[in-house]
Structures are given as C-alpha cells and as structure tokens.
C-alpha cells in the first residue's frame, strides 16, 4: 500500500505543478507575447484567468459551508 500512496502523491504533485506552470505562463508571460503568435491558440482568453479561480473559490466556500453545517447538525442530534 505504501507504493500506491507514493505513486498517488507523485501524480498529484505532477498535476499540481503542471496546472501552476500553465496558469503562471498564461497570466504573467502571455500578455507580453504578440497576439498573432501561435502560442495563443493553446490558452483561453485572459478574462478566464480571473473568472475560473473566482468560481472555484466560490464553489469551495459553498462546499465548506455545507459540510460545516452538516457536521454541526449531526453533532447537535448526537447531544440530544
């Protein structure tokens, strides 16, 4: 099981590093590249660079709120 855990950890690290590299290149370097350059076809428009993280943050906060509410209701029922 230890080998599987290490493989999953490595996979998650590689995926996270890939997303970070892609997003960093998209937000920091791409605005300085000529708009006619072929590399622009591999990236979404710039406005999505803000919208995607904002929506992901809202979804995360909603999920955490529902989870905390569920745990609070569950613990309240146990006490009663």
Coordinates of N, CA and C in Angstrom, one line a residue:
X1 N 0.8 -1.2 0.0 CA 0.0 0.0 0.0 C 0.9 1.3 0.0
X2 N 2.0 1.2 0.6 CA 2.9 2.3 0.6 C 3.3 2.8 -0.8
X3 N 3.6 1.8 -1.7 CA 4.0 2.2 -3.0 C 2.8 2.9 -3.7
X4 N 1.6 2.5 -3.5 CA 0.5 3.1 -4.2 C 0.3 4.5 -3.6
X5 N 0.5 4.7 -2.3 CA 0.4 6.0 -1.8 C 1.4 7.0 -2.3
X6 N 2.6 6.5 -2.5 CA 3.7 7.3 -3.1 C 3.4 7.6 -4.5
X7 N 2.8 6.7 -5.3 CA 2.5 6.9 -6.7 C 1.4 8.0 -6.8
X8 N 0.4 7.9 -6.0 CA -0.7 8.8 -6.0 C -0.2 10.2 -5.6
X9 N 0.7 10.3 -4.6 CA 1.3 11.5 -4.2 C 2.1 12.2 -5.3
X10 N 2.9 11.3 -6.0 CA 3.7 11.8 -7.1 C 2.8 12.3 -8.2
X11 N 1.7 11.6 -8.5 CA 0.8 12.0 -9.6 C 0.1 13.3 -9.2
X12 N -0.3 13.5 -8.0 CA -0.9 14.7 -7.6 C 0.0 15.9 -7.6
X13 N 1.3 15.6 -7.3 CA 2.3 16.7 -7.3 C 2.6 17.1 -8.8
X14 N 2.7 16.2 -9.7 CA 2.9 16.5 -11.1 C 1.7 17.3 -11.7
X15 N 0.5 16.9 -11.3 CA -0.7 17.6 -11.8 C -0.7 19.0 -11.3
X16 N -0.4 19.2 -10.0 CA -0.4 20.5 -9.4 C 0.6 21.4 -10.0
X17 N 1.8 20.8 -10.2 CA 2.9 21.6 -10.8 C 2.6 22.0 -12.2
X18 N 1.9 21.1 -13.0 CA 1.5 21.4 -14.4 C 0.5 22.5 -14.4
X19 N -0.5 22.4 -13.5 CA -1.5 23.5 -13.5 C -0.9 24.8 -13.1
X20 N 0.0 24.8 -12.1 CA 0.6 26.0 -11.7 C 1.5 26.7 -12.8
X21 N 2.2 25.8 -13.5 CA 3.1 26.3 -14.6 C 2.2 26.9 -15.7
X22 N 1.2 26.2 -16.1 CA 0.3 26.6 -17.2 C -0.4 28.0 -16.8
X23 N -0.9 28.1 -15.6 CA -1.6 29.3 -15.1 C -0.6 30.5 -15.0
X24 N 0.6 30.2 -14.5 CA 1.6 31.2 -14.4 C 2.0 31.8 -15.8
X25 N 2.2 30.9 -16.7 CA 2.6 31.3 -18.1 C 1.5 32.1 -18.7
X26 N 0.2 31.6 -18.5 CA -1.0 32.2 -19.1 C -1.2 33.6 -18.5
X27 N -1.0 33.9 -17.2 CA -1.3 35.1 -16.6 C -0.1 36.1 -16.7
X28 N 1.1 35.6 -16.5 CA 2.3 36.5 -16.4 C 3.0 36.7 -17.7
X29 N 3.3 35.7 -18.4 CA 4.1 35.8 -19.6 C 3.3 36.1 -20.9
X30 N 2.1 35.4 -21.0 CA 1.4 35.5 -22.3 C 1.0 37.0 -22.7
X31 N 0.6 37.9 -21.7 CA 0.3 39.2 -22.1 C 1.4 40.0 -22.9
X32 N 2.7 39.5 -22.7 CA 3.8 40.2 -23.3 C 4.2 39.6 -24.7
X33 N 3.5 38.5 -25.0 CA 3.7 37.8 -26.3 C 2.8 38.4 -27.4
X34 N 3.3 38.6 -28.6 CA 2.5 39.2 -29.6 C 1.2 38.4 -29.8
X35 N 0.1 39.0 -30.0 CA -1.2 38.4 -30.1 C -1.4 37.5 -31.3
X36 N -0.5 37.7 -32.3 CA -0.6 36.8 -33.5 C 0.3 35.6 -33.4
X37 N 1.0 35.4 -32.3 CA 1.9 34.3 -32.1 C 1.1 33.0 -32.0
X38 N 1.6 31.9 -32.5 CA 0.9 30.6 -32.4 C 0.6 30.1 -31.0
X39 N 1.3 30.5 -30.0 CA 1.2 30.0 -28.7 C -0.2 30.4 -28.1
X40 N -0.8 31.5 -28.6 CA -2.1 31.9 -28.1 C -3.2 30.9 -28.3
X41 N -3.1 30.1 -29.3 CA -4.2 29.1 -29.5 C -4.2 28.0 -28.4
X42 N -3.2 27.9 -27.6 CA -3.2 26.9 -26.5 C -3.8 27.4 -25.2
X43 N -4.2 28.7 -25.2 CA -4.7 29.3 -23.9 C -6.1 29.9 -24.2
X44 N -6.9 29.9 -23.1 CA -8.2 30.6 -23.1 C -8.0 32.1 -23.1
X45 N -9.0 32.9 -23.4 CA -8.9 34.4 -23.3 C -8.5 34.8 -21.9
X46 N -7.9 36.0 -21.8 CA -7.4 36.5 -20.5 C -8.5 36.6 -19.4
X47 N -9.7 37.0 -19.8 CA -10.8 37.2 -18.8 C -11.0 35.9 -18.0
X48 N -10.8 34.7 -18.6 CA -11.0 33.5 -17.9 C -9.9 33.3 -16.8
X49 N -8.8 34.0 -16.9 CA -7.7 33.8 -15.9 C -8.2 34.3 -14.5
X50 N -9.2 35.2 -14.5 CA -9.8 35.7 -13.3 C -11.0 34.9 -12.9
X51 N -11.9 34.7 -13.9 CA -13.2 34.0 -13.7 C -13.0 32.6 -13.1
X52 N -12.1 31.8 -13.7 CA -12.0 30.4 -13.2 C -11.6 30.3 -11.8
X53 N -10.6 31.0 -11.3 CA -10.3 30.9 -9.8 C -11.3 31.5 -8.9
X54 N -12.0 32.5 -9.4 CA -13.1 33.1 -8.6 C -14.3 32.1 -8.4
X55 N -14.7 31.5 -9.5 CA -15.7 30.5 -9.5 C -15.3 29.3 -8.6
X56 N -14.0 28.9 -8.8 CA -13.5 27.7 -8.0 C -13.6 28.1 -6.5
X57 N -13.2 29.3 -6.2 CA -13.2 29.7 -4.8 C -14.6 29.8 -4.2
X58 N -15.6 30.3 -5.0 CA -17.0 30.3 -4.6 C -17.5 28.9 -4.3
X59 N -17.2 28.0 -5.2 CA -17.6 26.6 -5.1 C -17.0 26.0 -3.8
X60 N -15.7 26.2 -3.6 CA -15.0 25.7 -2.4 C -15.7 26.2 -1.1
X61 N -16.0 27.5 -1.1 CA -16.6 28.1 0.1 C -18.0 27.6 0.3
X62 N -18.7 27.4 -0.8 CA -20.1 26.8 -0.6 C -20.0 25.3 -0.1
X63 N -19.1 24.6 -0.6 CA -18.9 23.2 -0.2 C -18.5 23.1 1.3
X64 N -17.5 24.0 1.7 CA -17.1 24.0 3.1 C -18.3 24.5 4.0
X65 N -19.1 25.4 3.6 CA -20.2 25.9 4.4 C -21.2 24.7 4.6
X66 N -21.5 24.0 3.5 CA -22.5 22.9 3.6 C -21.9 21.8 4.5
X67 N -20.6 21.5 4.3 CA -20.0 20.5 5.2 C -20.0 20.9 6.6
X68 N -19.6 22.1 7.0 CA -19.6 22.5 8.4 C -21.0 22.5 8.9
X69 N -22.0 23.0 8.1 CA -23.4 22.9 8.6 C -23.9 21.5 8.9
X70 N -23.5 20.6 8.0 CA -23.9 19.2 8.2 C -23.3 18.6 9.4
X71 N -22.0 18.9 9.7 CA -21.3 18.4 10.9 C -21.9 19.0 12.1
X72 N -22.3 20.3 12.1 CA -22.9 20.9 13.3 C -24.3 20.3 13.6
X73 N -25.1 20.1 12.5 CA -26.4 19.5 12.7 C -26.3 18.0 13.2
X74 N -25.3 17.3 12.7 CA -25.1 15.9 13.1 C -24.7 15.8 14.6
X75 N -23.8 16.8 15.0 CA -23.3 16.7 16.4 C -24.4 17.2 17.3
X76 N -25.3 18.1 16.9 CA -26.4 18.6 17.7 C -27.4 17.4 17.9
X77 N -27.6 16.6 17.0 CA -28.5 15.4 17.1 C -27.9 14.4 18.1
X78 N -26.6 14.2 18.1 CA -26.0 13.3 19.0 C -26.1 13.7 20.5
X79 N -26.1 15.0 20.7 CA -26.2 15.5 22.1 C -27.6 15.4 22.6
X80 N -28.6 15.5 21.8 CA -30.0 15.4 22.2 C -30.5 14.0 22.5

